[in-house]
Amino acid sequence: MNDDVSQMIYNFSAGPAVLPAPVLRQAQEELPDWHGTGMSVMEMSHRGSDFIRIAETAEARLRELMAIPEDYRVLFLQGGATGQFAAVPMNLSAQDAVADYVITGMWGKRAHAEGAKFLDRANVAASSSPSTYVPPQDEWRLTPGADYVHITLNETIQGVRFATVPDTGAVPLVADVSSIILSEPIDVSDFGVLYAGAQKNIGPSGLVVVIVAEDLLGRARATTPQVWNWFENAKSGSMLNTPPTYAWYIAGLVFDWVADQGGVAAMAEVNRRKAAELYAAIDFEPVFVAEARAAGLVNLEGHRNVGGMRASIYNAMPEGGVDALIDFMKEFETRHG
Ligand SMILES: Cc1ncc(COP(=O)(O)O)c(C=O)c1O
């Protein structure tokens, strides 16, 4: 937990990541007795009117925050973003169909590898891996008539981000937005499907939010397991089976908090400031992580596959956290420079 008033540590983890302090405090207050019901949200029936209200309010808030058009469905599912790597082909194409993947880092590579299990032709239309850039669209080898094009809008590990949304014409664009959702405006109508693991800017891990254009529902294979079937889940209000109720509730609190901050555009402004200041100050040394940890700045290690260091500064990281990190970096430089 971070809190500029009672600061203990600043947590720069890439996910599960820092949650807004007011959300954790509200959750703590409401933990044993939600709004006088005498029970925790964790103990409520997902079919009861109280939880239905929590669920519907969360969805409505997300719709407002992202200006999600009415002809898109919002699903609150389980299995994280990785589950969707398999769900995407199972919901959008037949085994003998073609789908295109643009790979700009490790998550795109994993989405492609998983997709390839469910497609005879999972075409790599472009790949920058292991380098770190987005290949220009005029170099992509897209397949005419592909069922979809998959991209990772922000590659969390390599730090590769699409600056503009590619135009794939009539072919639906599917994007993994796990590490960018709610941190800057996304025009949902540019995409057929967006999905995001919750553990960065939304809430507890395990939950995944899927935003899917209604006209893409109903393409699922007959063999698609029910829990991965977007159409079945849309029909049942994401309550085909017992949903991750507590994670959904926390997500709703986070959505309220983002709205209280002024919405996604306001978050983007703060995030731009945080990133600009941090990039301006970056000059790391090997003992940095250990000394930073001792100073209450934790989880600055890079992903285990690439090493180095990284500071994840998702929505809930206060500006004070970035200031504390920059102060530490300057002080570190003076001592070790
Ligand atoms: C862009 C991206 N996609 C997918 C994942 C995997 O998400 P999950 O652990 O929810 O399956 C991550 C990591 O957390 C990620 O950063």
PDB file of N, CA, C and O in Angstrom, residues 225-262:
ATOM      1  N   PRO A 225     -14.355 -24.391 -24.606  1.00  0.00           N
ATOM      2  CA  PRO A 225     -14.888 -24.614 -23.251  1.00  0.00           C
ATOM      3  C   PRO A 225     -15.767 -23.432 -22.834  1.00  0.00           C
ATOM      4  O   PRO A 225     -15.447 -22.279 -23.134  1.00  0.00           O
ATOM      5  N   GLN A 226     -16.829 -23.771 -22.142  1.00  0.00           N
ATOM      6  CA  GLN A 226     -17.788 -22.733 -21.709  1.00  0.00           C
ATOM      7  C   GLN A 226     -17.122 -21.536 -21.044  1.00  0.00           C
ATOM      8  O   GLN A 226     -17.456 -20.397 -21.312  1.00  0.00           O
ATOM      9  N   VAL A 227     -16.190 -21.804 -20.123  1.00  0.00           N
ATOM     10  CA  VAL A 227     -15.612 -20.691 -19.366  1.00  0.00           C
ATOM     11  C   VAL A 227     -14.788 -19.759 -20.242  1.00  0.00           C
ATOM     12  O   VAL A 227     -14.512 -18.628 -19.857  1.00  0.00           O
ATOM     13  N   TRP A 228     -14.371 -20.219 -21.417  1.00  0.00           N
ATOM     14  CA  TRP A 228     -13.602 -19.364 -22.332  1.00  0.00           C
ATOM     15  C   TRP A 228     -14.475 -18.772 -23.423  1.00  0.00           C
ATOM     16  O   TRP A 228     -13.981 -18.065 -24.289  1.00  0.00           O
ATOM     17  N   ASN A 229     -15.750 -19.130 -23.411  1.00  0.00           N
ATOM     18  CA  ASN A 229     -16.614 -18.736 -24.520  1.00  0.00           C
ATOM     19  C   ASN A 229     -17.202 -17.342 -24.267  1.00  0.00           C
ATOM     20  O   ASN A 229     -18.007 -17.154 -23.368  1.00  0.00           O
ATOM     21  N   TRP A 230     -16.773 -16.352 -25.056  1.00  0.00           N
ATOM     22  CA  TRP A 230     -17.209 -14.967 -24.824  1.00  0.00           C
ATOM     23  C   TRP A 230     -18.718 -14.824 -24.983  1.00  0.00           C
ATOM     24  O   TRP A 230     -19.363 -14.098 -24.234  1.00  0.00           O
ATOM     25  N   PHE A 231     -19.273 -15.511 -25.986  1.00  0.00           N
ATOM     26  CA  PHE A 231     -20.710 -15.399 -26.252  1.00  0.00           C
ATOM     27  C   PHE A 231     -21.509 -15.905 -25.050  1.00  0.00           C
ATOM     28  O   PHE A 231     -22.419 -15.236 -24.552  1.00  0.00           O
ATOM     29  N   GLU A 232     -21.114 -17.101 -24.567  1.00  0.00           N
ATOM     30  CA  GLU A 232     -21.807 -17.681 -23.400  1.00  0.00           C
ATOM     31  C   GLU A 232     -21.659 -16.772 -22.185  1.00  0.00           C
ATOM     32  O   GLU A 232     -22.597 -16.589 -21.411  1.00  0.00           O
ATOM     33  N   ASN A 233     -20.484 -16.208 -22.036  1.00  0.00           N
ATOM     34  CA  ASN A 233     -20.256 -15.328 -20.883  1.00  0.00           C
ATOM     35  C   ASN A 233     -21.022 -14.020 -21.014  1.00  0.00           C
ATOM     36  O   ASN A 233     -21.537 -13.493 -20.025  1.00  0.00           O
ATOM     37  N   ALA A 234     -21.094 -13.497 -22.240  1.00  0.00           N
ATOM     38  CA  ALA A 234     -21.848 -12.250 -22.448  1.00  0.00           C
ATOM     39  C   ALA A 234     -23.323 -12.497 -22.130  1.00  0.00           C
ATOM     40  O   ALA A 234     -23.991 -11.688 -21.480  1.00  0.00           O
ATOM     41  N   LYS A 235     -23.837 -13.660 -22.581  1.00  0.00           N
ATOM     42  CA  LYS A 235     -25.249 -13.995 -22.347  1.00  0.00           C
ATOM     43  C   LYS A 235     -25.575 -14.083 -20.856  1.00  0.00           C
ATOM     44  O   LYS A 235     -26.657 -13.723 -20.415  1.00  0.00           O
ATOM     45  N   SER A 236     -24.604 -14.551 -20.093  1.00  0.00           N
ATOM     46  CA  SER A 236     -24.872 -14.793 -18.666  1.00  0.00           C
ATOM     47  C   SER A 236     -24.352 -13.666 -17.782  1.00  0.00           C
ATOM     48  O   SER A 236     -24.289 -13.833 -16.556  1.00  0.00           O
ATOM     49  N   GLY A 237     -23.969 -12.539 -18.370  1.00  0.00           N
ATOM     50  CA  GLY A 237     -23.446 -11.435 -17.556  1.00  0.00           C
ATOM     51  C   GLY A 237     -22.165 -11.822 -16.830  1.00  0.00           C
ATOM     52  O   GLY A 237     -21.951 -11.423 -15.686  1.00  0.00           O
ATOM     53  N   SER A 238     -21.316 -12.597 -17.488  1.00  0.00           N
ATOM     54  CA  SER A 238     -20.064 -13.123 -16.906  1.00  0.00           C
ATOM     55  C   SER A 238     -20.341 -13.969 -15.658  1.00  0.00           C
ATOM     56  O   SER A 238     -19.510 -14.060 -14.756  1.00  0.00           O
ATOM     57  N   MET A 239     -21.532 -14.578 -15.616  1.00  0.00           N
ATOM     58  CA  MET A 239     -21.863 -15.405 -14.449  1.00  0.00           C
ATOM     59  C   MET A 239     -22.307 -16.799 -14.853  1.00  0.00           C
ATOM     60  O   MET A 239     -23.250 -17.380 -14.306  1.00  0.00           O
ATOM     61  N   LEU A 240     -21.595 -17.293 -15.844  1.00  0.00           N
ATOM     62  CA  LEU A 240     -21.820 -18.657 -16.311  1.00  0.00           C
ATOM     63  C   LEU A 240     -21.535 -19.651 -15.187  1.00  0.00           C
ATOM     64  O   LEU A 240     -22.233 -20.619 -14.986  1.00  0.00           O
ATOM     65  N   ASN A 241     -20.451 -19.349 -14.487  1.00  0.00           N
ATOM     66  CA  ASN A 241     -20.161 -20.081 -13.247  1.00  0.00           C
ATOM     67  C   ASN A 241     -19.872 -19.018 -12.187  1.00  0.00           C
ATOM     68  O   ASN A 241     -20.141 -17.827 -12.405  1.00  0.00           O
ATOM     69  N   THR A 242     -19.346 -19.406 -11.052  1.00  0.00           N
ATOM     70  CA  THR A 242     -19.097 -18.421  -9.996  1.00  0.00           C
ATOM     71  C   THR A 242     -17.946 -17.505 -10.417  1.00  0.00           C
ATOM     72  O   THR A 242     -16.823 -17.983 -10.613  1.00  0.00           O
ATOM     73  N   PRO A 243     -18.207 -16.231 -10.588  1.00  0.00           N
ATOM     74  CA  PRO A 243     -17.133 -15.333 -11.056  1.00  0.00           C
ATOM     75  C   PRO A 243     -16.190 -14.965  -9.907  1.00  0.00           C
ATOM     76  O   PRO A 243     -16.500 -15.242  -8.741  1.00  0.00           O
ATOM     77  N   PRO A 244     -15.057 -14.332 -10.204  1.00  0.00           N
ATOM     78  CA  PRO A 244     -14.130 -13.907  -9.148  1.00  0.00           C
ATOM     79  C   PRO A 244     -14.710 -12.670  -8.456  1.00  0.00           C
ATOM     80  O   PRO A 244     -14.341 -11.529  -8.749  1.00  0.00           O
ATOM     81  N   THR A 245     -15.642 -12.908  -7.550  1.00  0.00           N
ATOM     82  CA  THR A 245     -16.471 -11.816  -7.013  1.00  0.00           C
ATOM     83  C   THR A 245     -15.655 -10.746  -6.289  1.00  0.00           C
ATOM     84  O   THR A 245     -15.896  -9.555  -6.478  1.00  0.00           O
ATOM     85  N   TYR A 246     -14.709 -11.179  -5.468  1.00  0.00           N
ATOM     86  CA  TYR A 246     -13.985 -10.168  -4.687  1.00  0.00           C
ATOM     87  C   TYR A 246     -13.099  -9.317  -5.595  1.00  0.00           C
ATOM     88  O   TYR A 246     -13.016  -8.095  -5.443  1.00  0.00           O
ATOM     89  N   ALA A 247     -12.461  -9.950  -6.566  1.00  0.00           N
ATOM     90  CA  ALA A 247     -11.616  -9.204  -7.509  1.00  0.00           C
ATOM     91  C   ALA A 247     -12.463  -8.208  -8.304  1.00  0.00           C
ATOM     92  O   ALA A 247     -12.040  -7.078  -8.580  1.00  0.00           O
ATOM     93  N   TRP A 248     -13.659  -8.612  -8.650  1.00  0.00           N
ATOM     94  CA  TRP A 248     -14.577  -7.770  -9.412  1.00  0.00           C
ATOM     95  C   TRP A 248     -14.961  -6.536  -8.579  1.00  0.00           C
ATOM     96  O   TRP A 248     -15.005  -5.405  -9.055  1.00  0.00           O
ATOM     97  N   TYR A 249     -15.227  -6.797  -7.285  1.00  0.00           N
ATOM     98  CA  TYR A 249     -15.567  -5.704  -6.350  1.00  0.00           C
ATOM     99  C   TYR A 249     -14.402  -4.721  -6.224  1.00  0.00           C
ATOM    100  O   TYR A 249     -14.590  -3.497  -6.310  1.00  0.00           O
ATOM    101  N   ILE A 250     -13.190  -5.255  -6.046  1.00  0.00           N
ATOM    102  CA  ILE A 250     -12.024  -4.354  -5.919  1.00  0.00           C
ATOM    103  C   ILE A 250     -11.846  -3.565  -7.224  1.00  0.00           C
ATOM    104  O   ILE A 250     -11.548  -2.365  -7.210  1.00  0.00           O
ATOM    105  N   ALA A 251     -12.042  -4.234  -8.353  1.00  0.00           N
ATOM    106  CA  ALA A 251     -11.939  -3.530  -9.646  1.00  0.00           C
ATOM    107  C   ALA A 251     -12.899  -2.344  -9.661  1.00  0.00           C
ATOM    108  O   ALA A 251     -12.548  -1.237 -10.090  1.00  0.00           O
ATOM    109  N   GLY A 252     -14.101  -2.561  -9.161  1.00  0.00           N
ATOM    110  CA  GLY A 252     -15.093  -1.473  -9.113  1.00  0.00           C
ATOM    111  C   GLY A 252     -14.604  -0.311  -8.270  1.00  0.00           C
ATOM    112  O   GLY A 252     -14.772   0.860  -8.637  1.00  0.00           O
ATOM    113  N   LEU A 253     -13.960  -0.624  -7.137  1.00  0.00           N
ATOM    114  CA  LEU A 253     -13.429   0.451  -6.284  1.00  0.00           C
ATOM    115  C   LEU A 253     -12.313   1.202  -7.013  1.00  0.00           C
ATOM    116  O   LEU A 253     -12.199   2.433  -6.909  1.00  0.00           O
ATOM    117  N   VAL A 254     -11.486   0.460  -7.752  1.00  0.00           N
ATOM    118  CA  VAL A 254     -10.398   1.118  -8.499  1.00  0.00           C
ATOM    119  C   VAL A 254     -10.990   2.006  -9.601  1.00  0.00           C
ATOM    120  O   VAL A 254     -10.532   3.134  -9.823  1.00  0.00           O
ATOM    121  N   PHE A 255     -12.041   1.525 -10.266  1.00  0.00           N
ATOM    122  CA  PHE A 255     -12.670   2.353 -11.313  1.00  0.00           C
ATOM    123  C   PHE A 255     -13.201   3.653 -10.696  1.00  0.00           C
ATOM    124  O   PHE A 255     -13.055   4.731 -11.276  1.00  0.00           O
ATOM    125  N   ASP A 256     -13.821   3.540  -9.515  1.00  0.00           N
ATOM    126  CA  ASP A 256     -14.315   4.755  -8.837  1.00  0.00           C
ATOM    127  C   ASP A 256     -13.155   5.701  -8.532  1.00  0.00           C
ATOM    128  O   ASP A 256     -13.269   6.919  -8.686  1.00  0.00           O
ATOM    129  N   TRP A 257     -12.047   5.123  -8.096  1.00  0.00           N
ATOM    130  CA  TRP A 257     -10.879   5.948  -7.756  1.00  0.00           C
ATOM    131  C   TRP A 257     -10.343   6.666  -8.996  1.00  0.00           C
ATOM    132  O   TRP A 257     -10.015   7.857  -8.947  1.00  0.00           O
ATOM    133  N   VAL A 258     -10.276   5.940 -10.120  1.00  0.00           N
ATOM    134  CA  VAL A 258      -9.798   6.583 -11.368  1.00  0.00           C
ATOM    135  C   VAL A 258     -10.742   7.737 -11.730  1.00  0.00           C
ATOM    136  O   VAL A 258     -10.288   8.832 -12.094  1.00  0.00           O
ATOM    137  N   ALA A 259     -12.036   7.498 -11.578  1.00  0.00           N
ATOM    138  CA  ALA A 259     -13.007   8.573 -11.875  1.00  0.00           C
ATOM    139  C   ALA A 259     -12.772   9.758 -10.938  1.00  0.00           C
ATOM    140  O   ALA A 259     -12.781  10.919 -11.371  1.00  0.00           O
ATOM    141  N   ASP A 260     -12.510   9.474  -9.657  1.00  0.00           N
ATOM    142  CA  ASP A 260     -12.246  10.559  -8.688  1.00  0.00           C
ATOM    143  C   ASP A 260     -10.992  11.354  -9.050  1.00  0.00           C
ATOM    144  O   ASP A 260     -10.874  12.529  -8.696  1.00  0.00           O
ATOM    145  N   GLN A 261     -10.047  10.701  -9.703  1.00  0.00           N
ATOM    146  CA  GLN A 261      -8.815  11.407 -10.109  1.00  0.00           C
ATOM    147  C   GLN A 261      -9.041  12.277 -11.332  1.00  0.00           C
ATOM    148  O   GLN A 261      -8.129  12.948 -11.808  1.00  0.00           O
ATOM    149  N   GLY A 262     -10.235  12.189 -11.913  1.00  0.00           N
ATOM    150  CA  GLY A 262     -10.524  12.995 -13.100  1.00  0.00           C
ATOM    151  C   GLY A 262     -10.647  12.159 -14.362  1.00  0.00           C
ATOM    152  O   GLY A 262     -10.779  12.703 -15.453  1.00  0.00           O
TER     153      GLY A 262
END
